[in-house]
């Protein structure tokens, strides 16, 4: 028994548990045709919380064991430069609509999210966690941390925003009579990051490309706007 | 493959260093992204392995934020207290952002780049498609 006890001191158990549980929900998500409500993170998170709780494992231990996974977020964010670069011709041609709608979207997202939440009397750390809600999760977590927010809460908010965006975008934009896939996709990427992009690719290749672009550009735009704001305050 | 991983890590490292030295409030990884963009513009060469590595990372992004999301287990009181506000603010903000972004894009497309209007005639997606 003592021979095995040493294993618990390695990151193997929780790293394997995280990958294993995620893989189960990943397959279920594929089977559902990638329905936003079947997103693997949405189900993996509560299952792991239950496992930690049942085994009496403190979150700090789990966090240390799964550091390898969290660490990869940094290089993944840096890598977002690659799709932006691949779209450079498109960005040049449509620079004015892209820049103006990106700025308008980023400001709308920050002001409306923080504004509404402050009506509920939320304190500064909770407001800082919702401010980057339209960016892709790793960027939102980094910005939230920067502003003194809670990265876990930011991740959860971003997840919820993605689900809402993926579910309402098509009926909403149809009702508004948008017949061009460029603004449709771009808006989805700016507001609902990776979820929006995944949804947009299901509808059309053009919408998907513009959604990925919107997601990548908004990561930079929101980070810049919020840093500027933080520096001024 | 190694050179692509090195490029990503080097950009992030310099980004983190700039973040600490200059006190720039942008997260180090976002500065790293901008640096990589600058690098790609400077060294105009095809980089298939960089595309493969960053594509792999992006494809597996979801599992990377599971450890952070599990941290919600420590946020019970905040969620109980502000859960409704968080859900409402997030939902409304998401819908508003889609509407504003799409409207401004369409307006700017017609106003500033008339050549581009209707360049790709498309039909409306079916509802639920």
mmCIF file of C-alpha atoms in Angstrom:
data_model
loop_
_atom_site.group_PDB
_atom_site.id
_atom_site.type_symbol
_atom_site.label_atom_id
_atom_site.label_comp_id
_atom_site.label_asym_id
_atom_site.label_seq_id
_atom_site.Cartn_x
_atom_site.Cartn_y
_atom_site.Cartn_z
ATOM 1 C CA UNK A 1 0.000 0.000 0.000
ATOM 2 C CA UNK A 2 2.778 2.413 0.907
ATOM 3 C CA UNK A 3 4.338 1.622 -2.455
ATOM 4 C CA UNK A 4 1.237 3.063 -4.111
ATOM 5 C CA UNK A 5 0.800 5.964 -1.701
ATOM 6 C CA UNK A 6 3.721 7.778 -3.298
ATOM 7 C CA UNK A 7 1.772 7.934 -6.540
ATOM 8 C CA UNK A 8 -0.634 10.426 -4.989
ATOM 9 C CA UNK A 9 2.240 12.857 -4.629
ATOM 10 C CA UNK A 10 2.689 12.942 -8.423
ATOM 11 C CA UNK A 11 0.447 14.953 -10.753
ATOM 12 C CA UNK A 12 -0.531 11.745 -12.572
ATOM 13 C CA UNK A 13 -3.839 11.045 -10.830
ATOM 14 C CA UNK A 14 -5.566 14.385 -11.392
ATOM 15 C CA UNK A 15 -4.019 14.970 -14.777
ATOM 16 C CA UNK A 16 -5.283 11.581 -15.966
ATOM 17 C CA UNK A 17 -8.673 12.116 -14.295
ATOM 18 C CA UNK A 18 -9.078 15.487 -16.031
ATOM 19 C CA UNK A 19 -8.167 14.093 -19.460
ATOM 20 C CA UNK A 20 -10.326 11.003 -18.945
ATOM 21 C CA UNK A 21 -13.454 12.842 -17.818
ATOM 22 C CA UNK A 22 -12.983 15.425 -20.564
ATOM 23 C CA UNK A 23 -12.648 12.702 -23.201
ATOM 24 C CA UNK A 24 -15.960 11.131 -22.143
ATOM 25 C CA UNK A 25 -17.826 14.429 -22.507
ATOM 26 C CA UNK A 26 -15.919 15.276 -25.675
ATOM 27 C CA UNK A 27 -17.338 12.128 -27.299
ATOM 28 C CA UNK A 28 -20.836 12.901 -26.080
ATOM 29 C CA UNK A 29 -20.448 16.430 -27.485
ATOM 30 C CA UNK A 30 -19.418 15.027 -30.878
ATOM 31 C CA UNK A 31 -22.451 12.755 -30.843
ATOM 32 C CA UNK A 32 -24.741 15.697 -30.136
ATOM 33 C CA UNK A 33 -23.447 17.407 -33.288
ATOM 34 C CA UNK A 34 -21.559 19.923 -31.100
ATOM 35 C CA UNK A 35 -24.623 21.346 -29.440
ATOM 36 C CA UNK A 36 -23.528 24.363 -27.298
ATOM 37 C CA UNK A 37 -25.238 22.863 -24.233
ATOM 38 C CA UNK A 38 -23.141 19.705 -24.609
ATOM 39 C CA UNK A 39 -19.828 21.556 -24.462
ATOM 40 C CA UNK A 40 -17.377 19.238 -22.658
ATOM 41 C CA UNK A 41 -16.106 21.930 -20.235
ATOM 42 C CA UNK A 42 -19.670 22.519 -19.049
ATOM 43 C CA UNK A 43 -19.892 18.905 -17.827
ATOM 44 C CA UNK A 44 -16.255 18.092 -17.030
ATOM 45 C CA UNK A 45 -16.055 20.944 -14.493
ATOM 46 C CA UNK A 46 -18.888 19.851 -12.146
ATOM 47 C CA UNK A 47 -17.821 16.187 -12.344
ATOM 48 C CA UNK A 48 -14.266 17.081 -11.319
ATOM 49 C CA UNK A 49 -15.517 19.369 -8.559
ATOM 50 C CA UNK A 50 -17.602 16.443 -7.280
ATOM 51 C CA UNK A 51 -14.570 14.102 -7.434
ATOM 52 C CA UNK A 52 -12.380 16.584 -5.551
ATOM 53 C CA UNK A 53 -15.080 17.125 -2.990
ATOM 54 C CA UNK A 54 -15.676 13.371 -2.535
ATOM 55 C CA UNK A 55 -11.979 12.654 -2.056
ATOM 56 C CA UNK A 56 -11.423 15.676 0.178
ATOM 57 C CA UNK A 57 -8.781 17.058 -2.184
ATOM 58 C CA UNK A 58 -8.103 20.791 -1.760
ATOM 59 C CA UNK A 59 -8.383 22.859 -4.952
ATOM 60 C CA UNK A 60 -4.796 24.113 -4.501
ATOM 61 C CA UNK A 61 -3.518 20.518 -4.830
ATOM 62 C CA UNK A 62 -5.602 19.914 -7.943
ATOM 63 C CA UNK A 63 -4.458 23.207 -9.439
ATOM 64 C CA UNK A 64 -0.803 22.304 -8.853
ATOM 65 C CA UNK A 65 -1.255 18.841 -10.390
ATOM 66 C CA UNK A 66 -2.930 20.161 -13.545
ATOM 67 C CA UNK A 67 -0.522 23.080 -14.014
ATOM 68 C CA UNK A 68 0.715 21.522 -17.250
ATOM 69 C CA UNK A 69 -2.710 22.039 -18.864
ATOM 70 C CA UNK A 70 -3.108 25.628 -17.646
ATOM 71 C CA UNK A 71 0.409 26.456 -18.753
ATOM 72 C CA UNK A 72 -0.432 25.682 -22.390
ATOM 73 C CA UNK A 73 -2.963 28.542 -22.435
ATOM 74 C CA UNK A 74 -0.143 31.087 -22.784
ATOM 75 C CA UNK A 75 1.436 29.706 -25.979
ATOM 76 C CA UNK A 76 -2.092 29.050 -27.315
ATOM 77 C CA UNK A 77 -2.901 32.767 -26.989
ATOM 78 C CA UNK A 78 0.376 33.720 -28.690
ATOM 79 C CA UNK A 79 -0.556 31.317 -31.513
ATOM 80 C CA UNK A 80 -3.726 33.309 -32.265
ATOM 81 C CA UNK A 81 -1.403 35.550 -34.300
ATOM 82 C CA UNK A 82 -1.265 32.829 -36.970
ATOM 83 C CA UNK A 83 -4.942 33.008 -38.075
ATOM 84 C CA UNK A 84 -4.825 36.839 -37.960
ATOM 85 C CA UNK A 85 -1.768 36.799 -40.206
ATOM 86 C CA UNK A 86 -3.400 34.301 -42.572
ATOM 87 C CA UNK A 87 -6.299 36.741 -43.035
ATOM 88 C CA UNK A 88 -4.166 39.817 -43.700
ATOM 89 C CA UNK A 89 -5.451 40.416 -47.257
ATOM 90 C CA UNK A 90 -9.033 40.316 -46.090
ATOM 91 C CA UNK A 91 -8.244 42.638 -43.161
ATOM 92 C CA UNK A 92 -6.595 45.152 -45.495
ATOM 93 C CA UNK A 93 -9.540 45.191 -47.898
ATOM 94 C CA UNK A 94 -12.155 45.520 -45.199
ATOM 95 C CA UNK A 95 -10.039 47.472 -42.700
ATOM 96 C CA UNK A 96 -12.591 50.226 -42.036
ATOM 97 C CA UNK A 97 -15.650 48.042 -41.338
ATOM 98 C CA UNK A 98 -13.499 45.612 -39.332
ATOM 99 C CA UNK A 99 -11.868 48.251 -37.123
ATOM 100 C CA UNK A 100 -15.050 50.277 -36.535
ATOM 101 C CA UNK A 101 -17.307 47.321 -35.748
ATOM 102 C CA UNK A 102 -14.606 45.712 -33.596
ATOM 103 C CA UNK A 103 -14.232 48.864 -31.499
ATOM 104 C CA UNK A 104 -18.002 49.322 -31.244
ATOM 105 C CA UNK A 105 -18.511 45.685 -30.280
ATOM 106 C CA UNK A 106 -15.729 45.612 -27.680
ATOM 107 C CA UNK A 107 -16.975 48.810 -26.010
ATOM 108 C CA UNK A 108 -20.594 47.596 -26.047
ATOM 109 C CA UNK A 109 -19.583 44.305 -24.478
ATOM 110 C CA UNK A 110 -17.556 45.844 -21.650
ATOM 111 C CA UNK A 111 -19.966 48.683 -20.853
ATOM 112 C CA UNK A 112 -23.140 46.591 -20.953
ATOM 113 C CA UNK A 113 -21.743 43.656 -18.957
ATOM 114 C CA UNK A 114 -20.118 45.797 -16.248
ATOM 115 C CA UNK A 115 -23.029 48.265 -16.253
ATOM 116 C CA UNK A 116 -25.756 45.663 -15.736
ATOM 117 C CA UNK A 117 -23.779 43.717 -13.137
ATOM 118 C CA UNK A 118 -23.028 46.852 -11.132
ATOM 119 C CA UNK A 119 -26.799 47.397 -10.812
ATOM 120 C CA UNK A 120 -26.723 44.262 -8.655
ATOM 121 C CA UNK A 121 -24.171 45.872 -6.341
ATOM 122 C CA UNK A 122 -21.341 43.511 -7.329
ATOM 123 C CA UNK A 123 -17.912 44.390 -5.875
ATOM 124 C CA UNK A 124 -14.868 45.319 -7.961
ATOM 125 C CA UNK A 125 -13.373 41.811 -8.216
ATOM 126 C CA UNK A 126 -16.609 40.399 -9.645
ATOM 127 C CA UNK A 127 -16.905 43.334 -12.095
ATOM 128 C CA UNK A 128 -13.293 42.756 -13.169
ATOM 129 C CA UNK A 129 -14.182 39.119 -13.871
ATOM 130 C CA UNK A 130 -17.045 39.983 -16.245
ATOM 131 C CA UNK A 131 -15.333 42.892 -18.081
ATOM 132 C CA UNK A 132 -13.448 40.643 -20.563
ATOM 133 C CA UNK A 133 -16.492 38.360 -21.128
ATOM 134 C CA UNK A 134 -16.412 38.582 -24.942
ATOM 135 C CA UNK A 135 -12.801 37.437 -25.337
ATOM 136 C CA UNK A 136 -11.620 33.867 -25.726
ATOM 137 C CA UNK A 137 -11.234 32.110 -22.348
ATOM 138 C CA UNK A 138 -7.431 32.210 -21.895
ATOM 139 C CA UNK A 139 -7.350 35.919 -22.671
ATOM 140 C CA UNK A 140 -10.347 36.604 -20.413
ATOM 141 C CA UNK A 141 -8.622 34.764 -17.561
ATOM 142 C CA UNK A 142 -5.383 36.684 -18.064
ATOM 143 C CA UNK A 143 -7.217 40.034 -18.211
ATOM 144 C CA UNK A 144 -9.377 39.209 -15.170
ATOM 145 C CA UNK A 145 -6.267 38.345 -13.175
ATOM 146 C CA UNK A 146 -4.629 41.559 -14.310
ATOM 147 C CA UNK A 147 -7.598 43.637 -13.137
ATOM 148 C CA UNK A 148 -7.814 41.893 -9.757
ATOM 149 C CA UNK A 149 -10.714 39.651 -10.756
ATOM 150 C CA UNK A 150 -11.257 35.906 -10.369
ATOM 151 C CA UNK A 151 -9.949 33.863 -13.340
ATOM 152 C CA UNK A 152 -12.232 30.892 -12.576
ATOM 153 C CA UNK A 153 -15.282 33.153 -12.588
ATOM 154 C CA UNK A 154 -14.114 34.781 -15.822
ATOM 155 C CA UNK A 155 -13.768 31.334 -17.444
ATOM 156 C CA UNK A 156 -17.296 30.439 -16.366
ATOM 157 C CA UNK A 157 -18.780 33.732 -17.605
ATOM 158 C CA UNK A 158 -17.054 33.361 -20.974
ATOM 159 C CA UNK A 159 -18.432 29.836 -21.286
ATOM 160 C CA UNK A 160 -21.964 31.061 -20.634
ATOM 161 C CA UNK A 161 -21.563 33.976 -23.077
ATOM 162 C CA UNK A 162 -20.434 31.509 -25.745
ATOM 163 C CA UNK A 163 -23.464 29.290 -25.230
ATOM 164 C CA UNK A 164 -25.876 32.242 -25.391
ATOM 165 C CA UNK A 165 -24.166 33.640 -28.489
ATOM 166 C CA UNK A 166 -24.113 30.318 -30.339
ATOM 167 C CA UNK A 167 -27.796 29.736 -29.609
ATOM 168 C CA UNK A 168 -29.276 33.177 -30.401
ATOM 169 C CA UNK A 169 -27.082 34.393 -33.284
ATOM 170 C CA UNK A 170 -28.813 32.724 -36.250
ATOM 171 C CA UNK A 171 -32.427 33.595 -35.349
ATOM 172 C CA UNK A 172 -31.367 37.075 -34.186
ATOM 173 C CA UNK A 173 -29.396 37.984 -37.329
ATOM 174 C CA UNK A 174 -32.074 36.473 -39.582
ATOM 175 C CA UNK A 175 -34.709 38.610 -37.863
ATOM 176 C CA UNK A 176 -32.519 41.659 -38.492
ATOM 177 C CA UNK A 177 -32.342 40.692 -42.191
ATOM 178 C CA UNK A 178 -28.561 40.279 -42.391
ATOM 179 C CA UNK A 179 -27.911 38.483 -45.660
ATOM 180 C CA UNK A 180 -24.124 38.956 -45.730
ATOM 181 C CA UNK A 181 -22.031 36.330 -43.967
ATOM 182 C CA UNK A 182 -19.186 38.745 -43.293
ATOM 183 C CA UNK A 183 -20.911 40.927 -40.645
ATOM 184 C CA UNK A 184 -22.790 37.877 -39.384
ATOM 185 C CA UNK A 185 -19.642 35.867 -38.732
ATOM 186 C CA UNK A 186 -17.603 38.788 -37.484
ATOM 187 C CA UNK A 187 -20.256 39.791 -34.924
ATOM 188 C CA UNK A 188 -20.459 36.223 -33.671
ATOM 189 C CA UNK A 189 -16.684 35.976 -33.185
ATOM 190 C CA UNK A 190 -16.408 39.375 -31.465
ATOM 191 C CA UNK A 191 -19.242 38.599 -29.043
ATOM 192 C CA UNK A 192 -19.025 34.843 -28.524
ATOM 193 C CA UNK A 193 -15.334 33.941 -29.225
ATOM 194 C CA UNK A 194 -14.624 30.241 -29.928
ATOM 195 C CA UNK A 195 -18.223 29.125 -29.445
ATOM 196 C CA UNK A 196 -19.346 31.741 -31.940
ATOM 197 C CA UNK A 197 -16.679 30.687 -34.412
ATOM 198 C CA UNK A 198 -17.608 27.012 -34.091
ATOM 199 C CA UNK A 199 -21.272 27.893 -34.655
ATOM 200 C CA UNK A 200 -20.418 30.145 -37.608
ATOM 201 C CA UNK A 201 -18.437 27.368 -39.323
ATOM 202 C CA UNK A 202 -21.535 25.164 -39.119
ATOM 203 C CA UNK A 203 -23.477 27.802 -41.085
ATOM 204 C CA UNK A 204 -20.910 28.883 -43.691
ATOM 205 C CA UNK A 205 -17.184 28.852 -44.408
ATOM 206 C CA UNK A 206 -17.144 32.652 -44.875
ATOM 207 C CA UNK A 207 -18.994 33.245 -41.608
ATOM 208 C CA UNK A 208 -16.532 30.921 -39.858
ATOM 209 C CA UNK A 209 -13.473 32.710 -41.221
ATOM 210 C CA UNK A 210 -14.841 36.111 -40.193
ATOM 211 C CA UNK A 211 -15.827 34.756 -36.773
ATOM 212 C CA UNK A 212 -12.286 33.445 -36.105
ATOM 213 C CA UNK A 213 -10.946 36.815 -37.173
ATOM 214 C CA UNK A 214 -13.399 38.614 -34.866
ATOM 215 C CA UNK A 215 -12.415 36.395 -31.967
ATOM 216 C CA UNK A 216 -8.662 36.888 -32.438
ATOM 217 C CA UNK A 217 -8.920 40.649 -32.993
ATOM 218 C CA UNK A 218 -11.235 41.163 -30.024
ATOM 219 C CA UNK A 219 -8.720 39.419 -27.770
ATOM 220 C CA UNK A 220 -6.307 42.249 -28.553
ATOM 221 C CA UNK A 221 -8.923 45.030 -28.631
ATOM 222 C CA UNK A 222 -10.562 44.177 -25.288
ATOM 223 C CA UNK A 223 -7.190 43.631 -23.629
ATOM 224 C CA UNK A 224 -6.008 47.013 -24.910
ATOM 225 C CA UNK A 225 -9.210 48.866 -23.914
ATOM 226 C CA UNK A 226 -9.272 47.383 -20.420
ATOM 227 C CA UNK A 227 -5.547 47.967 -19.830
ATOM 228 C CA UNK A 228 -5.983 51.575 -20.884
ATOM 229 C CA UNK A 229 -8.946 51.908 -18.554
ATOM 230 C CA UNK A 230 -7.014 50.279 -15.702
ATOM 231 C CA UNK A 231 -4.084 52.616 -16.268
ATOM 232 C CA UNK A 232 -6.361 55.658 -16.197
ATOM 233 C CA UNK A 233 -8.225 54.641 -13.025
ATOM 234 C CA UNK B 1 8.323 21.433 -34.874
ATOM 235 C CA UNK B 2 10.743 22.456 -32.131
ATOM 236 C CA UNK B 3 11.425 25.771 -33.820
ATOM 237 C CA UNK B 4 7.687 26.534 -33.875
ATOM 238 C CA UNK B 5 7.341 25.712 -30.166
ATOM 239 C CA UNK B 6 10.403 27.814 -29.469
ATOM 240 C CA UNK B 7 8.946 30.744 -31.425
ATOM 241 C CA UNK B 8 5.690 30.632 -29.427
ATOM 242 C CA UNK B 9 7.479 30.360 -26.067
ATOM 243 C CA UNK B 10 10.028 33.028 -26.979
ATOM 244 C CA UNK B 11 7.258 35.480 -27.953
ATOM 245 C CA UNK B 12 5.445 34.766 -24.708
ATOM 246 C CA UNK B 13 8.648 35.119 -22.688
ATOM 247 C CA UNK B 14 9.489 38.482 -24.243
ATOM 248 C CA UNK B 15 5.821 39.483 -23.788
ATOM 249 C CA UNK B 16 5.993 38.629 -20.084
ATOM 250 C CA UNK B 17 9.300 40.487 -19.753
ATOM 251 C CA UNK B 18 7.883 43.594 -21.455
ATOM 252 C CA UNK B 19 4.813 43.337 -19.252
ATOM 253 C CA UNK B 20 6.968 43.349 -16.116
ATOM 254 C CA UNK B 21 9.547 45.897 -17.223
ATOM 255 C CA UNK B 22 7.217 48.485 -18.749
ATOM 256 C CA UNK B 23 4.301 47.898 -16.390
ATOM 257 C CA UNK B 24 2.141 47.657 -19.529
ATOM 258 C CA UNK B 25 -1.223 46.389 -18.310
ATOM 259 C CA UNK B 26 -1.682 44.017 -21.296
ATOM 260 C CA UNK B 27 -1.233 40.353 -20.273
ATOM 261 C CA UNK B 28 2.143 38.923 -21.338
ATOM 262 C CA UNK B 29 0.571 36.342 -23.636
ATOM 263 C CA UNK B 30 -1.392 39.035 -25.511
ATOM 264 C CA UNK B 31 1.788 41.106 -25.937
ATOM 265 C CA UNK B 32 3.387 37.871 -27.167
ATOM 266 C CA UNK B 33 0.628 37.492 -29.749
ATOM 267 C CA UNK B 34 1.285 40.998 -31.068
ATOM 268 C CA UNK B 35 5.035 40.256 -31.136
ATOM 269 C CA UNK B 36 4.469 37.069 -33.133
ATOM 270 C CA UNK B 37 2.298 39.038 -35.563
ATOM 271 C CA UNK B 38 5.163 41.512 -35.960
ATOM 272 C CA UNK B 39 7.614 38.661 -36.455
ATOM 273 C CA UNK B 40 5.458 37.069 -39.155
ATOM 274 C CA UNK B 41 5.208 40.434 -40.940
ATOM 275 C CA UNK B 42 8.969 40.932 -40.689
ATOM 276 C CA UNK B 43 10.108 37.453 -41.725
ATOM 277 C CA UNK B 44 7.832 36.692 -44.642
ATOM 278 C CA UNK B 45 8.290 32.958 -44.969
ATOM 279 C CA UNK B 46 5.844 30.072 -45.050
ATOM 280 C CA UNK B 47 5.730 28.371 -41.660
ATOM 281 C CA UNK B 48 3.700 25.181 -41.944
ATOM 282 C CA UNK B 49 4.906 23.786 -38.605
ATOM 283 C CA UNK B 50 3.942 26.984 -36.777
ATOM 284 C CA UNK B 51 0.461 26.624 -38.263
ATOM 285 C CA UNK B 52 0.360 22.982 -37.170
ATOM 286 C CA UNK B 53 1.495 23.692 -33.592
ATOM 287 C CA UNK B 54 -0.750 26.729 -33.030
ATOM 288 C CA UNK B 55 -3.616 24.868 -34.713
ATOM 289 C CA UNK B 56 -3.140 21.930 -32.350
ATOM 290 C CA UNK B 57 -3.107 24.270 -29.347
ATOM 291 C CA UNK B 58 -6.252 26.071 -30.503
ATOM 292 C CA UNK B 59 -8.032 22.788 -31.173
ATOM 293 C CA UNK B 60 -7.402 21.692 -27.576
ATOM 294 C CA UNK B 61 -8.045 25.025 -25.939
ATOM 295 C CA UNK B 62 -11.137 23.804 -24.073
ATOM 296 C CA UNK B 63 -9.362 21.277 -21.882
ATOM 297 C CA UNK B 64 -6.720 23.847 -20.914
ATOM 298 C CA UNK B 65 -9.226 25.946 -19.026
ATOM 299 C CA UNK B 66 -10.795 23.070 -17.103
ATOM 300 C CA UNK B 67 -8.333 23.484 -14.170
ATOM 301 C CA UNK B 68 -9.308 27.153 -13.833
ATOM 302 C CA UNK B 69 -13.031 26.455 -14.202
ATOM 303 C CA UNK B 70 -12.794 23.859 -11.408
ATOM 304 C CA UNK B 71 -11.650 26.790 -9.239
ATOM 305 C CA UNK B 72 -15.331 27.783 -9.175
ATOM 306 C CA UNK B 73 -15.608 25.346 -6.248
ATOM 307 C CA UNK B 74 -14.101 28.155 -4.194
ATOM 308 C CA UNK B 75 -16.517 30.787 -5.510
ATOM 309 C CA UNK B 76 -19.726 29.407 -4.006
ATOM 310 C CA UNK B 77 -20.614 32.498 -1.947
ATOM 311 C CA UNK B 78 -20.030 34.918 -4.845
ATOM 312 C CA UNK B 79 -22.094 32.752 -7.199
ATOM 313 C CA UNK B 80 -24.944 32.438 -4.713
ATOM 314 C CA UNK B 81 -24.986 36.179 -4.185
ATOM 315 C CA UNK B 82 -24.432 37.503 -7.718
ATOM 316 C CA UNK B 83 -25.405 34.507 -9.862
ATOM 317 C CA UNK B 84 -28.561 36.119 -11.226
ATOM 318 C CA UNK B 85 -26.769 39.389 -11.981
ATOM 319 C CA UNK B 86 -23.903 37.528 -13.654
ATOM 320 C CA UNK B 87 -26.248 35.485 -15.853
ATOM 321 C CA UNK B 88 -28.365 38.496 -16.821
ATOM 322 C CA UNK B 89 -25.403 40.801 -17.493
ATOM 323 C CA UNK B 90 -23.616 38.117 -19.539
ATOM 324 C CA UNK B 91 -26.701 37.184 -21.585
ATOM 325 C CA UNK B 92 -27.800 40.742 -22.382
ATOM 326 C CA UNK B 93 -24.257 41.877 -23.107
ATOM 327 C CA UNK B 94 -23.697 38.966 -25.514
ATOM 328 C CA UNK B 95 -26.850 39.722 -27.522
ATOM 329 C CA UNK B 96 -26.214 43.504 -27.564
ATOM 330 C CA UNK B 97 -22.629 42.995 -28.732
ATOM 331 C CA UNK B 98 -23.716 40.790 -31.653
ATOM 332 C CA UNK B 99 -26.317 43.371 -32.734
ATOM 333 C CA UNK B 100 -24.009 46.410 -32.446
ATOM 334 C CA UNK B 101 -21.037 44.712 -34.151
ATOM 335 C CA UNK B 102 -23.127 43.449 -37.073
ATOM 336 C CA UNK B 103 -24.916 46.806 -37.558
ATOM 337 C CA UNK B 104 -21.700 48.867 -37.484
ATOM 338 C CA UNK B 105 -19.971 46.414 -39.859
ATOM 339 C CA UNK B 106 -22.849 46.651 -42.375
ATOM 340 C CA UNK B 107 -23.051 50.436 -42.101
ATOM 341 C CA UNK B 108 -19.269 50.900 -42.526
ATOM 342 C CA UNK B 109 -19.210 48.425 -45.416
ATOM 343 C CA UNK B 110 -21.790 50.515 -47.332
ATOM 344 C CA UNK B 111 -20.388 53.877 -46.277
ATOM 345 C CA UNK B 112 -16.632 53.354 -46.730
ATOM 346 C CA UNK B 113 -16.109 50.347 -49.009
ATOM 347 C CA UNK B 114 -18.922 50.430 -51.581
ATOM 348 C CA UNK B 115 -16.896 48.164 -53.922
ATOM 349 C CA UNK B 116 -17.133 45.383 -51.386
ATOM 350 C CA UNK B 117 -20.897 45.531 -50.884
ATOM 351 C CA UNK B 118 -22.639 42.446 -52.198
ATOM 352 C CA UNK B 119 -19.374 40.962 -53.364
ATOM 353 C CA UNK B 120 -20.440 37.624 -52.003
ATOM 354 C CA UNK B 121 -24.166 37.369 -52.558
ATOM 355 C CA UNK B 122 -25.484 34.808 -50.112
ATOM 356 C CA UNK B 123 -28.863 33.597 -49.052
ATOM 357 C CA UNK B 124 -30.134 33.786 -45.492
ATOM 358 C CA UNK B 125 -29.281 30.796 -43.340
ATOM 359 C CA UNK B 126 -32.272 28.713 -42.436
ATOM 360 C CA UNK B 127 -33.410 29.382 -38.901
ATOM 361 C CA UNK B 128 -31.727 26.798 -36.734
ATOM 362 C CA UNK B 129 -29.258 25.892 -39.449
#
